[in-house]
Short mmCIF file of N, CA and C in Angstrom, two decimals:
data_model
loop_
_atom_site.label_atom_id
_atom_site.label_comp_id
_atom_site.label_asym_id
_atom_site.label_seq_id
_atom_site.Cartn_x
_atom_site.Cartn_y
_atom_site.Cartn_z
N MET A 7 113.75 75.38 126.01
CA MET A 7 113.52 76.71 126.55
C MET A 7 112.04 76.85 126.92
N GLN A 8 111.78 77.50 128.06
CA GLN A 8 110.41 77.68 128.53
C GLN A 8 109.84 79.00 128.03
N CYS A 9 108.51 79.04 128.02
CA CYS A 9 107.78 80.25 127.63
C CYS A 9 108.10 81.37 128.61
N GLN A 10 108.38 82.56 128.09
CA GLN A 10 108.73 83.70 128.95
C GLN A 10 107.50 84.36 129.57
N VAL A 11 106.31 83.98 129.11
CA VAL A 11 105.08 84.57 129.66
C VAL A 11 104.52 83.70 130.77
N CYS A 12 104.17 82.44 130.45
CA CYS A 12 103.56 81.57 131.45
C CYS A 12 104.58 80.78 132.26
N LYS A 13 105.79 80.66 131.74
CA LYS A 13 106.89 79.96 132.39
C LYS A 13 106.57 78.50 132.73
N LYS A 14 105.64 77.89 131.95
CA LYS A 14 105.26 76.49 132.19
C LYS A 14 105.53 75.63 130.96
N ALA A 15 105.00 76.05 129.83
CA ALA A 15 105.08 75.24 128.62
C ALA A 15 106.39 75.49 127.87
N LYS A 16 106.67 74.58 126.95
CA LYS A 16 107.87 74.71 126.13
C LYS A 16 107.66 75.80 125.08
N ALA A 17 108.64 76.66 124.89
CA ALA A 17 108.54 77.76 123.91
C ALA A 17 108.72 77.20 122.50
N THR A 18 107.75 77.47 121.65
CA THR A 18 107.82 77.02 120.26
C THR A 18 107.80 78.18 119.28
N VAL A 19 107.55 79.37 119.78
CA VAL A 19 107.48 80.56 118.93
C VAL A 19 108.54 81.55 119.37
N ARG A 20 109.33 82.02 118.41
CA ARG A 20 110.31 83.06 118.70
C ARG A 20 109.83 84.33 118.02
N TYR A 21 109.64 85.38 118.79
CA TYR A 21 109.15 86.66 118.29
C TYR A 21 110.28 87.67 118.40
N THR A 22 110.71 88.21 117.25
CA THR A 22 111.83 89.14 117.22
C THR A 22 111.34 90.51 116.79
N THR A 23 111.71 91.54 117.52
CA THR A 23 111.40 92.92 117.14
C THR A 23 112.71 93.69 117.04
N VAL A 24 112.77 94.58 116.05
CA VAL A 24 113.95 95.44 115.88
C VAL A 24 113.46 96.88 115.90
N ILE A 25 113.94 97.63 116.89
CA ILE A 25 113.56 99.04 117.03
C ILE A 25 114.85 99.84 117.17
N ASN A 26 115.05 100.76 116.22
CA ASN A 26 116.26 101.59 116.21
C ASN A 26 117.52 100.74 116.32
N THR A 27 117.62 99.76 115.50
CA THR A 27 118.74 98.82 115.41
C THR A 27 118.96 97.98 116.67
N LYS A 28 118.03 98.03 117.62
CA LYS A 28 118.14 97.20 118.82
C LYS A 28 117.18 96.01 118.66
N LYS A 29 117.73 94.83 118.78
CA LYS A 29 116.98 93.60 118.57
C LYS A 29 116.52 93.02 119.91
N ALA A 30 115.23 92.69 120.00
CA ALA A 30 114.70 92.07 121.21
C ALA A 30 113.96 90.80 120.80
N GLU A 31 114.27 89.69 121.48
CA GLU A 31 113.63 88.42 121.18
C GLU A 31 112.80 87.97 122.36
N GLN A 32 111.68 87.33 122.02
CA GLN A 32 110.79 86.82 123.04
C GLN A 32 110.44 85.39 122.66
N TYR A 33 110.52 84.47 123.59
CA TYR A 33 110.22 83.06 123.36
C TYR A 33 108.92 82.72 124.07
N LEU A 34 107.95 82.21 123.29
CA LEU A 34 106.61 81.95 123.83
C LEU A 34 106.14 80.55 123.46
N CYS A 35 105.22 80.02 124.28
CA CYS A 35 104.54 78.79 123.89
C CYS A 35 103.44 79.16 122.91
N GLU A 36 102.90 78.17 122.26
CA GLU A 36 101.91 78.45 121.22
C GLU A 36 100.66 79.12 121.80
N ALA A 37 100.23 78.71 122.99
CA ALA A 37 99.02 79.28 123.61
C ALA A 37 99.23 80.76 123.94
N CYS A 38 100.37 81.10 124.53
CA CYS A 38 100.64 82.50 124.88
C CYS A 38 100.83 83.35 123.62
N ALA A 39 101.46 82.78 122.61
CA ALA A 39 101.65 83.52 121.36
C ALA A 39 100.31 83.80 120.70
N GLU A 40 99.40 82.83 120.78
CA GLU A 40 98.08 83.03 120.19
C GLU A 40 97.29 84.09 120.96
N LYS A 41 97.41 84.09 122.28
CA LYS A 41 96.72 85.09 123.10
C LYS A 41 97.19 86.51 122.78
N THR A 42 98.49 86.66 122.55
CA THR A 42 99.03 87.98 122.26
C THR A 42 98.95 88.34 120.77
N GLY A 43 98.48 87.40 119.95
CA GLY A 43 98.33 87.68 118.52
C GLY A 43 99.60 87.55 117.73
N MET A 44 100.56 86.80 118.26
CA MET A 44 101.85 86.67 117.58
C MET A 44 101.94 85.45 116.67
N ILE A 45 100.98 84.56 116.73
CA ILE A 45 101.01 83.38 115.86
C ILE A 45 100.89 83.82 114.40
N ASN A 46 99.94 84.66 114.11
CA ASN A 46 99.76 85.16 112.75
C ASN A 46 99.93 86.66 112.79
N PRO A 47 101.08 87.17 112.38
CA PRO A 47 101.30 88.61 112.45
C PRO A 47 100.37 89.39 111.53
N LEU A 48 99.73 88.70 110.59
CA LEU A 48 98.83 89.39 109.66
C LEU A 48 97.37 89.29 110.09
N ALA A 49 97.11 88.77 111.30
CA ALA A 49 95.74 88.57 111.75
C ALA A 49 94.98 89.88 111.89
N GLY A 50 95.67 90.96 112.18
CA GLY A 50 95.00 92.24 112.33
C GLY A 50 94.63 92.90 111.01
N ILE A 51 95.21 92.45 109.93
CA ILE A 51 94.92 93.04 108.63
C ILE A 51 93.54 92.57 108.19
N PRO A 52 92.75 93.46 107.61
CA PRO A 52 91.44 93.01 107.13
C PRO A 52 91.59 91.82 106.18
N GLU A 53 90.56 90.99 106.13
CA GLU A 53 90.63 89.74 105.40
C GLU A 53 91.00 89.91 103.92
N ILE A 54 90.52 90.96 103.28
CA ILE A 54 90.79 91.14 101.86
C ILE A 54 92.29 91.32 101.61
N PHE A 55 92.96 92.07 102.49
CA PHE A 55 94.39 92.25 102.32
C PHE A 55 95.13 90.95 102.60
N GLY A 56 94.60 90.16 103.52
CA GLY A 56 95.18 88.86 103.78
C GLY A 56 95.11 87.96 102.56
N HIS A 57 93.97 88.01 101.84
CA HIS A 57 93.83 87.21 100.62
C HIS A 57 94.78 87.70 99.54
N ILE A 58 94.96 88.99 99.44
CA ILE A 58 95.89 89.54 98.44
C ILE A 58 97.30 89.08 98.76
N LEU A 59 97.69 89.19 100.02
CA LEU A 59 99.02 88.74 100.43
C LEU A 59 99.17 87.24 100.24
N ALA A 60 98.10 86.50 100.48
CA ALA A 60 98.16 85.05 100.28
C ALA A 60 98.42 84.72 98.82
N GLY A 61 97.82 85.47 97.93
CA GLY A 61 98.05 85.25 96.51
C GLY A 61 99.47 85.56 96.11
N ILE A 62 100.06 86.56 96.74
CA ILE A 62 101.43 86.96 96.40
C ILE A 62 102.44 86.05 97.08
N LEU A 63 102.27 85.83 98.38
CA LEU A 63 103.26 85.11 99.17
C LEU A 63 103.06 83.60 99.20
N GLY A 64 101.85 83.16 98.92
CA GLY A 64 101.55 81.73 98.99
C GLY A 64 100.58 81.46 100.12
N GLU A 65 99.68 80.52 99.90
CA GLU A 65 98.61 80.24 100.85
C GLU A 65 99.13 79.79 102.21
N ALA A 66 100.20 79.03 102.26
CA ALA A 66 100.68 78.48 103.53
C ALA A 66 101.27 79.55 104.43
N LEU A 67 101.79 80.62 103.84
CA LEU A 67 102.45 81.66 104.61
C LEU A 67 101.45 82.53 105.36
N VAL A 68 100.28 82.73 104.79
CA VAL A 68 99.28 83.61 105.38
C VAL A 68 98.01 82.81 105.59
N SER A 69 97.61 82.63 106.83
CA SER A 69 96.36 81.94 107.11
C SER A 69 95.35 82.95 107.61
N SER A 70 94.10 82.76 107.23
CA SER A 70 93.08 83.70 107.66
C SER A 70 92.77 83.46 109.13
N PRO A 71 92.34 84.53 109.82
CA PRO A 71 92.06 84.39 111.24
C PRO A 71 90.90 83.42 111.47
N PRO A 72 90.86 82.76 112.62
CA PRO A 72 89.77 81.80 112.86
C PRO A 72 88.43 82.49 112.85
N ARG A 73 87.46 81.82 112.25
CA ARG A 73 86.12 82.41 112.14
C ARG A 73 85.34 82.15 113.43
N SER A 74 84.46 83.08 113.73
CA SER A 74 83.64 82.90 114.92
C SER A 74 82.52 81.92 114.60
N ARG A 75 81.78 81.54 115.61
CA ARG A 75 80.73 80.55 115.41
C ARG A 75 79.44 81.17 114.90
N LYS A 76 79.48 82.41 114.51
CA LYS A 76 78.29 83.05 113.95
C LYS A 76 77.96 82.41 112.63
N LYS A 77 76.71 82.56 112.22
CA LYS A 77 76.31 82.01 110.92
C LYS A 77 77.04 82.74 109.81
N ARG A 78 77.64 81.94 108.93
CA ARG A 78 78.30 82.54 107.76
C ARG A 78 77.24 82.92 106.75
N PRO A 79 77.49 83.98 105.98
CA PRO A 79 76.52 84.31 104.95
C PRO A 79 76.49 83.17 103.93
N ARG A 80 75.31 82.91 103.41
CA ARG A 80 75.17 81.81 102.45
C ARG A 80 75.94 82.14 101.19
N GLU A 81 76.65 81.16 100.73
CA GLU A 81 77.45 81.30 99.52
C GLU A 81 76.52 81.18 98.31
N PRO A 82 76.72 82.02 97.30
CA PRO A 82 75.85 81.91 96.13
C PRO A 82 76.03 80.55 95.44
N ARG A 83 74.93 80.03 94.92
CA ARG A 83 74.94 78.75 94.23
C ARG A 83 74.52 78.94 92.78
N CYS A 84 75.01 78.08 91.94
CA CYS A 84 74.61 78.08 90.54
C CYS A 84 73.17 77.59 90.48
N PRO A 85 72.27 78.32 89.81
CA PRO A 85 70.88 77.88 89.76
C PRO A 85 70.68 76.59 88.95
N SER A 86 71.60 76.29 88.05
CA SER A 86 71.44 75.09 87.21
C SER A 86 71.89 73.82 87.92
N CYS A 87 73.12 73.85 88.47
CA CYS A 87 73.67 72.62 89.04
C CYS A 87 73.79 72.65 90.56
N GLY A 88 73.65 73.83 91.18
CA GLY A 88 73.71 73.94 92.63
C GLY A 88 75.11 74.01 93.21
N MET A 89 76.12 74.14 92.38
CA MET A 89 77.50 74.19 92.85
C MET A 89 77.82 75.56 93.45
N THR A 90 78.65 75.55 94.52
CA THR A 90 79.13 76.80 95.10
C THR A 90 80.56 77.03 94.61
N PHE A 91 81.07 78.27 94.79
CA PHE A 91 82.42 78.57 94.34
C PHE A 91 83.45 77.79 95.15
N SER A 92 83.21 77.57 96.43
CA SER A 92 84.17 76.80 97.24
C SER A 92 84.23 75.35 96.75
N GLN A 93 83.10 74.81 96.29
CA GLN A 93 83.13 73.46 95.71
C GLN A 93 83.94 73.46 94.42
N PHE A 94 83.81 74.52 93.63
CA PHE A 94 84.60 74.62 92.40
C PHE A 94 86.09 74.66 92.73
N GLU A 95 86.47 75.42 93.76
CA GLU A 95 87.88 75.51 94.15
C GLU A 95 88.41 74.15 94.61
N GLU A 96 87.59 73.39 95.33
CA GLU A 96 88.02 72.07 95.81
C GLU A 96 88.21 71.10 94.65
N ARG A 97 87.24 71.07 93.72
CA ARG A 97 87.26 70.10 92.61
C ARG A 97 88.14 70.54 91.44
N GLY A 98 88.18 71.85 91.22
CA GLY A 98 88.92 72.35 90.06
C GLY A 98 88.12 72.30 88.77
N LYS A 99 86.85 71.98 88.86
CA LYS A 99 85.98 71.91 87.69
C LYS A 99 84.65 72.56 88.02
N VAL A 100 84.05 73.21 87.03
CA VAL A 100 82.72 73.77 87.22
C VAL A 100 81.69 72.68 86.97
N GLY A 101 80.48 72.92 87.46
CA GLY A 101 79.43 71.91 87.30
C GLY A 101 78.72 71.99 85.97
N CYS A 102 78.58 73.23 85.43
CA CYS A 102 77.87 73.40 84.16
C CYS A 102 78.32 74.72 83.52
N ALA A 103 77.81 75.00 82.34
CA ALA A 103 78.18 76.22 81.62
C ALA A 103 77.69 77.47 82.34
N GLN A 104 76.59 77.37 83.07
CA GLN A 104 76.03 78.51 83.79
C GLN A 104 76.96 78.99 84.90
N CYS A 105 77.78 78.09 85.45
CA CYS A 105 78.72 78.43 86.54
C CYS A 105 79.68 79.53 86.11
N TYR A 106 80.08 79.54 84.84
CA TYR A 106 81.01 80.56 84.36
C TYR A 106 80.40 81.95 84.51
N LYS A 107 79.10 82.07 84.27
CA LYS A 107 78.42 83.37 84.41
C LYS A 107 78.23 83.73 85.87
N ILE A 108 77.82 82.77 86.68
CA ILE A 108 77.51 83.02 88.08
C ILE A 108 78.77 83.40 88.86
N PHE A 109 79.88 82.71 88.61
CA PHE A 109 81.11 82.92 89.36
C PHE A 109 82.15 83.70 88.57
N SER A 110 81.74 84.49 87.60
CA SER A 110 82.70 85.19 86.73
C SER A 110 83.63 86.11 87.52
N GLY A 111 83.12 86.84 88.49
CA GLY A 111 83.96 87.75 89.28
C GLY A 111 85.02 87.00 90.06
N GLU A 112 84.62 85.93 90.74
CA GLU A 112 85.57 85.15 91.53
C GLU A 112 86.59 84.46 90.63
N MET A 113 86.14 83.99 89.45
CA MET A 113 87.05 83.31 88.52
C MET A 113 88.10 84.27 87.96
N LYS A 114 87.70 85.52 87.71
CA LYS A 114 88.68 86.50 87.21
C LYS A 114 89.78 86.72 88.24
N ILE A 115 89.41 86.82 89.50
CA ILE A 115 90.40 87.00 90.57
C ILE A 115 91.31 85.78 90.64
N LEU A 116 90.72 84.60 90.56
CA LEU A 116 91.49 83.37 90.62
C LEU A 116 92.45 83.27 89.44
N LEU A 117 91.98 83.60 88.23
CA LEU A 117 92.84 83.54 87.04
C LEU A 117 93.99 84.54 87.14
N ARG A 118 93.70 85.74 87.64
CA ARG A 118 94.77 86.73 87.81
C ARG A 118 95.82 86.22 88.78
N ARG A 119 95.38 85.56 89.84
CA ARG A 119 96.31 85.04 90.83
C ARG A 119 97.15 83.90 90.26
N LEU A 120 96.53 83.05 89.46
CA LEU A 120 97.25 81.89 88.91
C LEU A 120 98.13 82.24 87.72
N HIS A 121 97.59 83.07 86.80
CA HIS A 121 98.26 83.31 85.53
C HIS A 121 98.80 84.72 85.34
N GLY A 122 98.45 85.62 86.26
CA GLY A 122 98.91 86.99 86.12
C GLY A 122 97.98 87.84 85.27
N SER A 123 96.99 87.24 84.66
CA SER A 123 96.03 87.97 83.82
C SER A 123 94.73 87.19 83.79
N SER A 124 93.63 87.88 83.56
CA SER A 124 92.35 87.18 83.47
C SER A 124 91.96 86.95 82.01
N ARG A 125 92.80 87.36 81.08
CA ARG A 125 92.53 87.14 79.66
C ARG A 125 93.59 86.20 79.08
N HIS A 126 93.15 85.33 78.20
CA HIS A 126 94.08 84.41 77.54
C HIS A 126 94.75 85.12 76.38
N LYS A 127 96.07 85.06 76.37
CA LYS A 127 96.83 85.65 75.27
C LYS A 127 97.56 84.53 74.56
N GLY A 128 96.90 83.95 73.58
CA GLY A 128 97.48 82.83 72.86
C GLY A 128 98.31 83.31 71.69
N ARG A 129 98.86 82.37 70.97
CA ARG A 129 99.69 82.69 69.82
C ARG A 129 99.07 82.08 68.58
N ALA A 130 99.36 82.68 67.46
CA ALA A 130 98.90 82.17 66.17
C ALA A 130 100.11 81.69 65.39
N PRO A 131 99.90 80.76 64.45
CA PRO A 131 101.02 80.31 63.62
C PRO A 131 101.62 81.48 62.83
N ARG A 132 102.95 81.45 62.60
CA ARG A 132 103.63 82.56 61.92
C ARG A 132 103.08 82.83 60.54
N LYS A 133 102.72 81.78 59.80
CA LYS A 133 102.18 81.97 58.45
C LYS A 133 100.89 82.78 58.49
N LEU A 134 100.05 82.47 59.45
CA LEU A 134 98.79 83.20 59.60
C LEU A 134 99.05 84.65 59.99
N ILE A 135 100.00 84.87 60.89
CA ILE A 135 100.32 86.24 61.32
C ILE A 135 100.84 87.05 60.15
N SER A 136 101.76 86.47 59.36
CA SER A 136 102.33 87.23 58.25
C SER A 136 101.30 87.52 57.18
N ALA A 137 100.38 86.59 56.94
CA ALA A 137 99.35 86.81 55.92
C ALA A 137 98.36 87.87 56.36
N THR A 138 97.96 87.84 57.61
CA THR A 138 96.99 88.82 58.10
C THR A 138 97.64 90.15 58.41
N ALA A 139 98.92 90.14 58.76
CA ALA A 139 99.60 91.39 59.12
C ALA A 139 99.68 92.32 57.93
N SER A 140 100.01 91.80 56.76
CA SER A 140 100.13 92.66 55.59
C SER A 140 98.77 93.23 55.18
N VAL A 141 97.72 92.48 55.41
CA VAL A 141 96.37 92.96 55.08
C VAL A 141 95.91 93.99 56.10
N ASN A 142 96.24 93.77 57.37
CA ASN A 142 95.75 94.62 58.45
C ASN A 142 96.58 95.89 58.67
N LEU A 143 97.78 95.98 58.14
CA LEU A 143 98.63 97.14 58.40
C LEU A 143 97.97 98.46 58.03
N PRO A 144 97.38 98.61 56.85
CA PRO A 144 96.74 99.90 56.55
C PRO A 144 95.59 100.23 57.51
N ARG A 145 94.82 99.20 57.86
CA ARG A 145 93.70 99.42 58.79
C ARG A 145 94.23 99.79 60.17
N LEU A 146 95.27 99.13 60.62
CA LEU A 146 95.86 99.44 61.92
C LEU A 146 96.40 100.86 61.96
N ARG A 147 97.04 101.27 60.87
CA ARG A 147 97.58 102.64 60.83
C ARG A 147 96.45 103.68 60.87
N ARG A 148 95.35 103.41 60.18
CA ARG A 148 94.19 104.33 60.22
C ARG A 148 93.63 104.41 61.63
N GLU A 149 93.48 103.24 62.26
CA GLU A 149 92.97 103.23 63.64
C GLU A 149 93.90 103.97 64.60
N LEU A 150 95.20 103.85 64.36
CA LEU A 150 96.18 104.55 65.19
C LEU A 150 95.99 106.06 65.07
N GLN A 151 95.85 106.55 63.85
CA GLN A 151 95.65 107.99 63.64
C GLN A 151 94.36 108.47 64.31
N GLU A 152 93.29 107.66 64.19
CA GLU A 152 92.01 108.03 64.82
C GLU A 152 92.14 108.06 66.35
N ALA A 153 92.85 107.09 66.89
CA ALA A 153 93.02 107.04 68.35
C ALA A 153 93.81 108.24 68.84
N ILE A 154 94.82 108.65 68.07
CA ILE A 154 95.61 109.83 68.45
C ILE A 154 94.76 111.08 68.39
N LEU A 155 93.96 111.22 67.33
CA LEU A 155 93.09 112.40 67.20
C LEU A 155 92.06 112.45 68.32
N GLN A 156 91.57 111.29 68.74
CA GLN A 156 90.56 111.23 69.81
C GLN A 156 91.21 111.22 71.20
N GLU A 157 92.54 111.31 71.24
CA GLU A 157 93.30 111.33 72.48
C GLU A 157 93.07 110.08 73.33
N ARG A 158 92.93 108.95 72.66
CA ARG A 158 92.82 107.65 73.33
C ARG A 158 94.21 107.01 73.26
N PHE A 159 95.09 107.48 74.13
CA PHE A 159 96.50 107.14 74.04
C PHE A 159 96.81 105.69 74.42
N GLU A 160 96.02 105.12 75.32
CA GLU A 160 96.26 103.71 75.66
C GLU A 160 95.98 102.83 74.45
N ARG A 161 94.89 103.11 73.77
CA ARG A 161 94.55 102.35 72.55
C ARG A 161 95.61 102.61 71.48
N ALA A 162 96.08 103.85 71.38
CA ALA A 162 97.11 104.19 70.40
C ALA A 162 98.39 103.39 70.66
N ALA A 163 98.74 103.24 71.93
CA ALA A 163 99.94 102.47 72.27
C ALA A 163 99.76 101.00 71.89
N GLU A 164 98.56 100.46 72.13
CA GLU A 164 98.28 99.07 71.74
C GLU A 164 98.41 98.90 70.23
N LEU A 165 97.83 99.84 69.50
CA LEU A 165 97.89 99.78 68.03
C LEU A 165 99.33 99.91 67.54
N ARG A 166 100.10 100.81 68.14
CA ARG A 166 101.50 100.97 67.77
C ARG A 166 102.25 99.66 67.95
N ASN A 167 102.00 98.98 69.07
CA ASN A 167 102.66 97.70 69.32
C ASN A 167 102.23 96.64 68.31
N LEU A 168 100.96 96.64 67.94
CA LEU A 168 100.48 95.69 66.94
C LEU A 168 101.13 95.95 65.58
N ILE A 169 101.25 97.22 65.23
CA ILE A 169 101.88 97.58 63.95
C ILE A 169 103.34 97.14 63.95
N ARG A 170 104.05 97.40 65.05
CA ARG A 170 105.46 96.98 65.14
C ARG A 170 105.60 95.47 65.03
N ALA A 171 104.71 94.75 65.71
CA ALA A 171 104.77 93.29 65.66
C ALA A 171 104.48 92.78 64.25
N ALA A 172 103.51 93.42 63.58
CA ALA A 172 103.16 93.02 62.22
C ALA A 172 104.31 93.30 61.27
N GLU A 173 104.98 94.43 61.46
CA GLU A 173 106.10 94.78 60.58
C GLU A 173 107.29 93.85 60.80
N THR A 174 107.55 93.47 62.05
CA THR A 174 108.69 92.57 62.31
C THR A 174 108.41 91.17 61.77
N THR A 175 107.16 90.69 61.89
CA THR A 175 106.86 89.36 61.35
C THR A 175 106.88 89.39 59.82
N LYS A 176 106.47 90.52 59.26
CA LYS A 176 106.49 90.67 57.80
C LYS A 176 107.93 90.64 57.30
N ASP A 177 108.85 91.32 58.02
CA ASP A 177 110.27 91.34 57.66
C ASP A 177 110.91 89.96 57.86
N ALA A 178 110.47 89.26 58.90
CA ALA A 178 111.07 87.96 59.21
C ALA A 178 110.70 86.91 58.18
N THR A 179 109.53 87.04 57.55
CA THR A 179 109.11 86.03 56.57
C THR A 179 109.68 86.28 55.19
N LYS A 180 110.29 87.43 54.97
CA LYS A 180 110.87 87.75 53.64
C LYS A 180 112.10 86.96 53.37
#
């Protein structure tokens, strides 16, 4: 099938629009599709939203628009080892301990994208949980009452969940 715009090249892009349940298809070559902005339907979205969508949908599905030949702003470098964040992304390793401080903001975003959270939530052995749970229950209950009085309801909910978890592990070890 030939391109419906230039009528010369082979059509490699099919563009479908649905308006009021009426479907219209257009077949274009890659050059014509790029000229009309149909190669990347997300090209008009600001870059930050493109990165968010890339994190959700996958990097291959959303590509960032081509950059112009203007000078890019200089990427921050670690003062100790000279590594940039893009080098860290390529290698998967930081250059030194200072990199964690320099790139902390970017790393938090990356961790959220990879793991769903930027904080590590590990587990402790059951024996340790049951031993500390019985000791911490009175303290947790006091903190819960204080949080309620101070109207810090998010903290109160966290404490309530900790108390419930401590009570269930205490019951399970009996």
